[in-house]
Amino acid sequence: MSTGKNSVVIIGAGHAGLTLAREIRANCKTTEITIISREAIRGYYKPNLSKALSVNKTPNQLVMKQADTIAEELNANLLAQFTVIDVDAERKEVKGLFNNSEESHVLTIPYDSLVLATGASPIRLPIERAAITPLLSINNLEDYEVFRARIKNKKKILIIGAGFVGCELASDLISNGFNVEIIDQCEWPLQRSMPEVMGTEIKKAMAEQGVSWHLGVTLLSVAKGAQGVLAGSLSDGTTIQFDEVVSAVGLVPNTRIARDAGVAVQRGIAVDSFSQTNQPDIYALGDCVEYLGVTLPFIAPATHAAKALAKTITGTKTALMLPALPVAVKLSACPTVVCPPLINKGIWQVQGSGMSLEAHFINEQGELSGFALTGQCVSKKSQLASECLPILSSVTDLHAERYEVA
Ligand SMILES: Cc1cc2nc3c(=O)[nH]c(=O)nc-3n(C[C@H](O)[C@H](O)[C@H](O)COP(=O)(O)OP(=O)(O)OC[C@H]3O[C@@H](n4cnc5c(N)ncnc54)[C@H](O)[C@@H]3O)c2cc1C
């Protein structure tokens, strides 16, 4: 592999890493690009994983591009099923090995610019250590393949977590004839993104489809009964039975290799307005990054960051600006859009009735800093996005070097 002047190594072949590679190639024909992934490299759209049953697509059918097509289109070197174990920020080298090779076969890859697009991993609950069956989490295509195999010939699925992904998976499963139970310690679904009155309407609409809710409680233990049926003990003293369990309780940014390389990390990897970390020539974007102390594990922020960073890496220094970025929640029971506030100091103001509700999050300065819409009100998405405070404006002062190195 050449060590030409402008070599960019991207760790991560998810939406962030591949979008960045595409944007760099669109800006410059000669930059040498290497993309690394500890999984197989396949072009698929991760949001489809929580609606694939409804649209009747197998995991293979979700793949839009195979590795050889990606490599050819981007004129890039791909290292798939290759795990990075170390980054040497001083020598500007990445070290790693193919997943099935001996530890002695460590490869060293030099870089001029390194981009960390390492994503995030599902949070593991304490119950998993004691669980008699490994809990499923769906965060990539390989997880989804396992999920499809495990729910085959099963009827009743328990989902732990009533957030974005948990609610979408429940909607997908219920539309396909499964019985679904959801458990969460929150009092209403999507609690971090909408007020109670709106969450309660969504809960009601999904209950009418057949979803059983267990809210304000936690799952204490899971035991295996006759014929493989699982029994979960809840903190309110009740027991529920199910055939399979999926955990969707959130993500934690993958920051180990960044931390070990002396990159400043808090909740996620800290970056400045140019997606640069506190280490020279090391950048980061996507689910592994935090902005103003908050992670934004969605497609649109990574797309914006990839476009700006590609310009910076190819010679036109470009600051990242993030407008308000609403996300459609894929629920068949009710059209739903959320645009959660970055800082949750403020109050919700709600108008509308029944399923058609419009909720504004007003911060302590009286500004619209987030919103949520259901039913017919989702048509107001673009208007409210343009009125809402941006996530990062051109004047936002992000300084990676101000963070402590953990
Ligand atoms: C089921 C589901 C539904 C979703 N729906 C939506 C939606 O509707 N709208 C929306 O905006 N967002 C949605 N999201 C979120 C969105 O898909 C993610 O924010 C986005 O795909 C994250 O992309 P990423 O590239 O940052 O991370 P990832 O896709 O997680 O990619 C991380 C990459 O880093 C690699 N990697 C990590 N560590 C190493 C290492 N040590 N060595 C080598 N490689 C490494 C991994 O192999 C992988 O290639 C959804 C997510 C899920 C799970």
PDB file of C-alpha atoms in Angstrom, residues 9-235:
ATOM      1  CA  VAL A   9      -7.321   6.261   6.481  1.00  0.00           C
ATOM      2  CA  ILE A  10     -10.940   5.990   7.600  1.00  0.00           C
ATOM      3  CA  ILE A  11     -11.698   3.589  10.465  1.00  0.00           C
ATOM      4  CA  GLY A  12     -15.343   2.640   9.947  1.00  0.00           C
ATOM      5  CA  ALA A  13     -17.406   1.681   6.929  1.00  0.00           C
ATOM      6  CA  GLY A  14     -20.820   2.700   8.221  1.00  0.00           C
ATOM      7  CA  HIS A  15     -22.798   5.667   6.921  1.00  0.00           C
ATOM      8  CA  ALA A  16     -20.246   8.175   8.286  1.00  0.00           C
ATOM      9  CA  GLY A  17     -17.135   6.482   6.896  1.00  0.00           C
ATOM     10  CA  LEU A  18     -18.543   5.617   3.476  1.00  0.00           C
ATOM     11  CA  THR A  19     -20.196   9.017   2.990  1.00  0.00           C
ATOM     12  CA  LEU A  20     -16.918  10.716   3.833  1.00  0.00           C
ATOM     13  CA  ALA A  21     -15.030   8.514   1.350  1.00  0.00           C
ATOM     14  CA  ARG A  22     -17.587   9.325  -1.356  1.00  0.00           C
ATOM     15  CA  GLU A  23     -17.330  13.058  -0.672  1.00  0.00           C
ATOM     16  CA  ILE A  24     -13.517  13.024  -0.649  1.00  0.00           C
ATOM     17  CA  ARG A  25     -13.479  11.188  -3.972  1.00  0.00           C
ATOM     18  CA  ALA A  26     -16.017  13.657  -5.423  1.00  0.00           C
ATOM     19  CA  ASN A  27     -13.689  16.523  -4.422  1.00  0.00           C
ATOM     20  CA  CYS A  28     -10.366  14.948  -5.359  1.00  0.00           C
ATOM     21  CA  LYS A  29      -9.337  12.159  -7.707  1.00  0.00           C
ATOM     22  CA  THR A  30      -5.843  11.637  -6.272  1.00  0.00           C
ATOM     23  CA  THR A  31      -6.294  11.370  -2.501  1.00  0.00           C
ATOM     24  CA  GLU A  32      -5.454   7.833  -1.479  1.00  0.00           C
ATOM     25  CA  ILE A  33      -8.340   6.422   0.579  1.00  0.00           C
ATOM     26  CA  THR A  34      -8.232   3.347   2.820  1.00  0.00           C
ATOM     27  CA  ILE A  35     -11.445   2.251   4.539  1.00  0.00           C
ATOM     28  CA  ILE A  36     -11.269  -0.182   7.454  1.00  0.00           C
ATOM     29  CA  SER A  37     -14.092  -2.137   9.072  1.00  0.00           C
ATOM     30  CA  ARG A  38     -14.098  -4.903  11.636  1.00  0.00           C
ATOM     31  CA  GLU A  39     -17.236  -6.185   9.915  1.00  0.00           C
ATOM     32  CA  ALA A  40     -17.805  -7.146   6.297  1.00  0.00           C
ATOM     33  CA  ILE A  41     -18.015  -3.993   4.143  1.00  0.00           C
ATOM     34  CA  ARG A  42     -21.436  -3.828   2.528  1.00  0.00           C
ATOM     35  CA  GLY A  43     -23.352  -0.799   1.354  1.00  0.00           C
ATOM     36  CA  TYR A  44     -26.693  -0.825   3.158  1.00  0.00           C
ATOM     37  CA  TYR A  45     -28.845   1.809   4.815  1.00  0.00           C
ATOM     38  CA  LYS A  46     -28.956   1.093   8.543  1.00  0.00           C
ATOM     39  CA  PRO A  47     -32.386   2.729   9.164  1.00  0.00           C
ATOM     40  CA  ASN A  48     -33.888  -0.011   6.966  1.00  0.00           C
ATOM     41  CA  LEU A  49     -33.043  -2.591   9.640  1.00  0.00           C
ATOM     42  CA  SER A  50     -36.065  -1.499  11.666  1.00  0.00           C
ATOM     43  CA  LYS A  51     -38.517  -1.726   8.781  1.00  0.00           C
ATOM     44  CA  ALA A  52     -37.200  -4.649   6.734  1.00  0.00           C
ATOM     45  CA  LEU A  53     -39.891  -7.097   7.887  1.00  0.00           C
ATOM     46  CA  SER A  54     -42.661  -4.722   6.793  1.00  0.00           C
ATOM     47  CA  VAL A  55     -41.122  -4.182   3.372  1.00  0.00           C
ATOM     48  CA  ASN A  56     -40.457  -7.924   3.120  1.00  0.00           C
ATOM     49  CA  LYS A  57     -36.692  -7.690   2.567  1.00  0.00           C
ATOM     50  CA  THR A  58     -34.194 -10.336   3.623  1.00  0.00           C
ATOM     51  CA  PRO A  59     -30.829  -9.159   5.020  1.00  0.00           C
ATOM     52  CA  ASN A  60     -29.199  -9.872   1.632  1.00  0.00           C
ATOM     53  CA  GLN A  61     -31.812  -7.816  -0.174  1.00  0.00           C
ATOM     54  CA  LEU A  62     -30.945  -4.829   2.027  1.00  0.00           C
ATOM     55  CA  VAL A  63     -27.434  -4.724   0.601  1.00  0.00           C
ATOM     56  CA  MET A  64     -27.256  -2.072  -2.102  1.00  0.00           C
ATOM     57  CA  LYS A  65     -23.541  -2.421  -2.906  1.00  0.00           C
ATOM     58  CA  GLN A  66     -20.997  -5.171  -2.359  1.00  0.00           C
ATOM     59  CA  ALA A  67     -17.397  -4.422  -1.330  1.00  0.00           C
ATOM     60  CA  ASP A  68     -15.873  -4.792  -4.807  1.00  0.00           C
ATOM     61  CA  THR A  69     -18.320  -2.235  -6.267  1.00  0.00           C
ATOM     62  CA  ILE A  70     -17.596   0.186  -3.414  1.00  0.00           C
ATOM     63  CA  ALA A  71     -13.834  -0.224  -3.874  1.00  0.00           C
ATOM     64  CA  GLU A  72     -14.109   0.348  -7.610  1.00  0.00           C
ATOM     65  CA  GLU A  73     -16.484   3.321  -7.450  1.00  0.00           C
ATOM     66  CA  LEU A  74     -14.440   5.074  -4.779  1.00  0.00           C
ATOM     67  CA  ASN A  75     -11.067   3.927  -6.059  1.00  0.00           C
ATOM     68  CA  ALA A  76     -10.329   3.017  -2.445  1.00  0.00           C
ATOM     69  CA  ASN A  77      -8.468   0.268  -0.582  1.00  0.00           C
ATOM     70  CA  LEU A  78     -10.874  -1.702   1.620  1.00  0.00           C
ATOM     71  CA  LEU A  79      -9.791  -3.679   4.666  1.00  0.00           C
ATOM     72  CA  ALA A  80     -12.872  -5.627   5.766  1.00  0.00           C
ATOM     73  CA  GLN A  81     -13.128  -7.849   8.848  1.00  0.00           C
ATOM     74  CA  PHE A  82     -10.020  -6.051  10.035  1.00  0.00           C
ATOM     75  CA  THR A  83      -9.930  -4.755  13.614  1.00  0.00           C
ATOM     76  CA  VAL A  84      -7.839  -1.724  14.508  1.00  0.00           C
ATOM     77  CA  ILE A  85      -6.131  -2.335  17.831  1.00  0.00           C
ATOM     78  CA  ASP A  86      -3.936   0.728  18.110  1.00  0.00           C
ATOM     79  CA  VAL A  87      -3.351   4.216  16.712  1.00  0.00           C
ATOM     80  CA  ASP A  88       0.058   5.839  17.118  1.00  0.00           C
ATOM     81  CA  ALA A  89      -0.677   9.565  16.792  1.00  0.00           C
ATOM     82  CA  GLU A  90       3.010  10.531  16.826  1.00  0.00           C
ATOM     83  CA  ARG A  91       4.196   8.106  14.163  1.00  0.00           C
ATOM     84  CA  LYS A  92       0.878   8.530  12.275  1.00  0.00           C
ATOM     85  CA  GLU A  93       0.230   4.806  12.020  1.00  0.00           C
ATOM     86  CA  VAL A  94      -2.730   2.527  12.518  1.00  0.00           C
ATOM     87  CA  LYS A  95      -2.159  -1.048  13.675  1.00  0.00           C
ATOM     88  CA  GLY A  96      -4.621  -3.892  13.317  1.00  0.00           C
ATOM     89  CA  LEU A  97      -5.219  -7.407  12.131  1.00  0.00           C
ATOM     90  CA  PHE A  98      -7.703  -9.432  10.138  1.00  0.00           C
ATOM     91  CA  ASN A  99     -10.296 -10.966  12.460  1.00  0.00           C
ATOM     92  CA  ASN A 100      -9.289 -14.569  11.767  1.00  0.00           C
ATOM     93  CA  SER A 101      -5.512 -14.089  11.815  1.00  0.00           C
ATOM     94  CA  GLU A 102      -2.918 -14.787  14.523  1.00  0.00           C
ATOM     95  CA  GLU A 103      -1.915 -11.973  16.868  1.00  0.00           C
ATOM     96  CA  SER A 104       1.575 -12.023  15.380  1.00  0.00           C
ATOM     97  CA  HIS A 105       0.144 -10.870  12.024  1.00  0.00           C
ATOM     98  CA  VAL A 106      -0.372  -7.238  12.965  1.00  0.00           C
ATOM     99  CA  LEU A 107      -0.379  -4.882   9.970  1.00  0.00           C
ATOM    100  CA  THR A 108       0.792  -1.266  10.174  1.00  0.00           C
ATOM    101  CA  ILE A 109      -0.915   1.309   7.969  1.00  0.00           C
ATOM    102  CA  PRO A 110       0.546   4.828   7.745  1.00  0.00           C
ATOM    103  CA  TYR A 111      -1.671   7.877   7.257  1.00  0.00           C
ATOM    104  CA  ASP A 112      -1.469  11.581   6.542  1.00  0.00           C
ATOM    105  CA  SER A 113      -5.008  12.108   7.844  1.00  0.00           C
ATOM    106  CA  LEU A 114      -6.883   9.651  10.056  1.00  0.00           C
ATOM    107  CA  VAL A 115     -10.657   9.690  10.469  1.00  0.00           C
ATOM    108  CA  LEU A 116     -12.368   7.885  13.334  1.00  0.00           C
ATOM    109  CA  ALA A 117     -15.840   6.828  12.173  1.00  0.00           C
ATOM    110  CA  THR A 118     -16.058   3.951  14.628  1.00  0.00           C
ATOM    111  CA  GLY A 119     -19.763   4.272  15.459  1.00  0.00           C
ATOM    112  CA  ALA A 120     -21.309   3.171  18.732  1.00  0.00           C
ATOM    113  CA  SER A 121     -22.138  -0.155  20.358  1.00  0.00           C
ATOM    114  CA  PRO A 122     -25.345  -1.264  22.068  1.00  0.00           C
ATOM    115  CA  ILE A 123     -25.371  -0.678  25.823  1.00  0.00           C
ATOM    116  CA  ARG A 124     -25.200  -4.030  27.614  1.00  0.00           C
ATOM    117  CA  LEU A 125     -27.567  -4.384  30.563  1.00  0.00           C
ATOM    118  CA  PRO A 126     -26.369  -5.979  33.836  1.00  0.00           C
ATOM    119  CA  ILE A 127     -29.068  -8.618  33.321  1.00  0.00           C
ATOM    120  CA  GLU A 128     -27.173  -9.899  30.257  1.00  0.00           C
ATOM    121  CA  ARG A 129     -24.464 -11.421  32.396  1.00  0.00           C
ATOM    122  CA  ALA A 130     -27.002 -13.578  34.184  1.00  0.00           C
ATOM    123  CA  ALA A 131     -29.351 -14.111  31.241  1.00  0.00           C
ATOM    124  CA  ILE A 132     -29.817 -17.699  30.179  1.00  0.00           C
ATOM    125  CA  THR A 133     -30.082 -16.583  26.577  1.00  0.00           C
ATOM    126  CA  PRO A 134     -27.852 -13.904  24.993  1.00  0.00           C
ATOM    127  CA  LEU A 135     -29.915 -10.772  24.423  1.00  0.00           C
ATOM    128  CA  LEU A 136     -30.103  -9.600  20.842  1.00  0.00           C
ATOM    129  CA  SER A 137     -29.295  -6.015  19.880  1.00  0.00           C
ATOM    130  CA  ILE A 138     -29.587  -4.732  16.342  1.00  0.00           C
ATOM    131  CA  ASN A 139     -26.935  -2.230  15.311  1.00  0.00           C
ATOM    132  CA  ASN A 140     -25.579  -3.633  12.055  1.00  0.00           C
ATOM    133  CA  LEU A 141     -26.457  -6.028   9.275  1.00  0.00           C
ATOM    134  CA  GLU A 142     -24.746  -8.965  10.973  1.00  0.00           C
ATOM    135  CA  ASP A 143     -26.842  -8.423  14.129  1.00  0.00           C
ATOM    136  CA  TYR A 144     -29.896  -8.248  11.900  1.00  0.00           C
ATOM    137  CA  GLU A 145     -29.053 -11.570  10.239  1.00  0.00           C
ATOM    138  CA  VAL A 146     -28.843 -13.178  13.707  1.00  0.00           C
ATOM    139  CA  PHE A 147     -32.117 -11.518  14.730  1.00  0.00           C
ATOM    140  CA  ARG A 148     -33.948 -12.849  11.645  1.00  0.00           C
ATOM    141  CA  ALA A 149     -32.666 -16.360  12.304  1.00  0.00           C
ATOM    142  CA  ARG A 150     -33.585 -16.237  15.994  1.00  0.00           C
ATOM    143  CA  ILE A 151     -37.173 -14.993  15.550  1.00  0.00           C
ATOM    144  CA  LYS A 152     -37.945 -17.599  12.889  1.00  0.00           C
ATOM    145  CA  ASN A 153     -40.832 -19.817  14.101  1.00  0.00           C
ATOM    146  CA  LYS A 154     -41.161 -17.683  17.248  1.00  0.00           C
ATOM    147  CA  LYS A 155     -44.333 -15.827  18.169  1.00  0.00           C
ATOM    148  CA  LYS A 156     -43.867 -13.531  21.135  1.00  0.00           C
ATOM    149  CA  ILE A 157     -40.980 -11.050  21.272  1.00  0.00           C
ATOM    150  CA  LEU A 158     -40.009  -8.906  24.259  1.00  0.00           C
ATOM    151  CA  ILE A 159     -38.292  -5.608  23.464  1.00  0.00           C
ATOM    152  CA  ILE A 160     -36.347  -3.892  26.235  1.00  0.00           C
ATOM    153  CA  GLY A 161     -36.371  -0.141  25.549  1.00  0.00           C
ATOM    154  CA  ALA A 162     -39.181   2.139  24.362  1.00  0.00           C
ATOM    155  CA  GLY A 163     -36.920   4.635  22.609  1.00  0.00           C
ATOM    156  CA  PHE A 164     -36.484   5.258  18.905  1.00  0.00           C
ATOM    157  CA  VAL A 165     -35.150   1.829  17.841  1.00  0.00           C
ATOM    158  CA  GLY A 166     -37.267  -0.189  20.325  1.00  0.00           C
ATOM    159  CA  CYS A 167     -40.519   1.427  19.129  1.00  0.00           C
ATOM    160  CA  GLU A 168     -39.582   0.994  15.451  1.00  0.00           C
ATOM    161  CA  LEU A 169     -38.708  -2.688  15.907  1.00  0.00           C
ATOM    162  CA  ALA A 170     -41.990  -3.211  17.787  1.00  0.00           C
ATOM    163  CA  SER A 171     -43.905  -1.592  14.932  1.00  0.00           C
ATOM    164  CA  ASP A 172     -42.114  -3.744  12.351  1.00  0.00           C
ATOM    165  CA  LEU A 173     -42.704  -6.972  14.297  1.00  0.00           C
ATOM    166  CA  ILE A 174     -46.363  -6.292  15.076  1.00  0.00           C
ATOM    167  CA  SER A 175     -47.058  -5.503  11.406  1.00  0.00           C
ATOM    168  CA  ASN A 176     -45.725  -8.956  10.623  1.00  0.00           C
ATOM    169  CA  GLY A 177     -47.962 -10.904  12.959  1.00  0.00           C
ATOM    170  CA  PHE A 178     -45.673 -11.201  15.982  1.00  0.00           C
ATOM    171  CA  ASN A 179     -46.934 -10.552  19.501  1.00  0.00           C
ATOM    172  CA  VAL A 180     -44.845  -7.783  21.029  1.00  0.00           C
ATOM    173  CA  GLU A 181     -44.234  -6.745  24.634  1.00  0.00           C
ATOM    174  CA  ILE A 182     -42.180  -3.632  25.404  1.00  0.00           C
ATOM    175  CA  ILE A 183     -40.617  -2.876  28.751  1.00  0.00           C
ATOM    176  CA  ASP A 184     -38.968   0.389  29.795  1.00  0.00           C
ATOM    177  CA  GLN A 185     -38.325   2.235  33.020  1.00  0.00           C
ATOM    178  CA  CYS A 186     -39.622   5.402  31.333  1.00  0.00           C
ATOM    179  CA  GLU A 187     -43.231   6.421  31.827  1.00  0.00           C
ATOM    180  CA  TRP A 188     -44.048   6.832  28.134  1.00  0.00           C
ATOM    181  CA  PRO A 189     -42.467   5.816  24.802  1.00  0.00           C
ATOM    182  CA  LEU A 190     -39.883   8.153  23.219  1.00  0.00           C
ATOM    183  CA  GLN A 191     -39.751  10.007  26.541  1.00  0.00           C
ATOM    184  CA  ARG A 192     -36.514  11.829  25.709  1.00  0.00           C
ATOM    185  CA  SER A 193     -37.941  13.238  22.479  1.00  0.00           C
ATOM    186  CA  MET A 194     -41.532  14.204  23.261  1.00  0.00           C
ATOM    187  CA  PRO A 195     -43.912  15.281  26.051  1.00  0.00           C
ATOM    188  CA  GLU A 196     -46.099  12.833  27.980  1.00  0.00           C
ATOM    189  CA  VAL A 197     -49.349  13.691  26.222  1.00  0.00           C
ATOM    190  CA  MET A 198     -47.834  12.802  22.843  1.00  0.00           C
ATOM    191  CA  GLY A 199     -46.085   9.644  24.079  1.00  0.00           C
ATOM    192  CA  THR A 200     -49.350   8.516  25.636  1.00  0.00           C
ATOM    193  CA  GLU A 201     -51.146   8.839  22.274  1.00  0.00           C
ATOM    194  CA  ILE A 202     -48.424   6.770  20.581  1.00  0.00           C
ATOM    195  CA  LYS A 203     -48.635   4.179  23.331  1.00  0.00           C
ATOM    196  CA  LYS A 204     -52.426   3.981  22.842  1.00  0.00           C
ATOM    197  CA  ALA A 205     -52.157   3.696  19.043  1.00  0.00           C
ATOM    198  CA  MET A 206     -49.545   0.927  19.253  1.00  0.00           C
ATOM    199  CA  ALA A 207     -51.565  -0.869  21.960  1.00  0.00           C
ATOM    200  CA  GLU A 208     -54.522  -0.881  19.533  1.00  0.00           C
ATOM    201  CA  GLN A 209     -52.243  -2.694  17.064  1.00  0.00           C
ATOM    202  CA  GLY A 210     -51.534  -5.281  19.772  1.00  0.00           C
ATOM    203  CA  VAL A 211     -48.366  -4.066  21.534  1.00  0.00           C
ATOM    204  CA  SER A 212     -48.375  -4.780  25.322  1.00  0.00           C
ATOM    205  CA  TRP A 213     -46.596  -2.101  27.351  1.00  0.00           C
ATOM    206  CA  HIS A 214     -44.764  -2.474  30.665  1.00  0.00           C
ATOM    207  CA  LEU A 215     -43.633   1.068  31.499  1.00  0.00           C
ATOM    208  CA  GLY A 216     -42.096   2.470  34.674  1.00  0.00           C
ATOM    209  CA  VAL A 217     -40.628  -0.962  35.465  1.00  0.00           C
ATOM    210  CA  THR A 218     -37.375  -2.850  34.932  1.00  0.00           C
ATOM    211  CA  LEU A 219     -36.633  -6.416  33.931  1.00  0.00           C
ATOM    212  CA  LEU A 220     -34.974  -8.153  36.888  1.00  0.00           C
ATOM    213  CA  SER A 221     -34.270 -11.617  35.503  1.00  0.00           C
ATOM    214  CA  VAL A 222     -35.051 -14.054  32.701  1.00  0.00           C
ATOM    215  CA  ALA A 223     -35.565 -17.791  33.242  1.00  0.00           C
ATOM    216  CA  LYS A 224     -36.147 -20.577  30.760  1.00  0.00           C
ATOM    217  CA  GLY A 225     -39.354 -22.586  31.151  1.00  0.00           C
ATOM    218  CA  ALA A 226     -40.918 -25.540  29.349  1.00  0.00           C
ATOM    219  CA  GLN A 227     -40.473 -25.769  25.534  1.00  0.00           C
ATOM    220  CA  GLY A 228     -37.956 -22.939  25.504  1.00  0.00           C
ATOM    221  CA  VAL A 229     -40.485 -20.326  26.661  1.00  0.00           C
ATOM    222  CA  LEU A 230     -38.770 -17.507  28.564  1.00  0.00           C
ATOM    223  CA  ALA A 231     -40.153 -15.906  31.714  1.00  0.00           C
ATOM    224  CA  GLY A 232     -39.154 -12.392  32.727  1.00  0.00           C
ATOM    225  CA  SER A 233     -39.584 -11.095  36.281  1.00  0.00           C
ATOM    226  CA  LEU A 234     -40.397  -7.403  36.413  1.00  0.00           C
ATOM    227  CA  SER A 235     -39.735  -4.942  39.231  1.00  0.00           C
TER     228      SER A 235
END
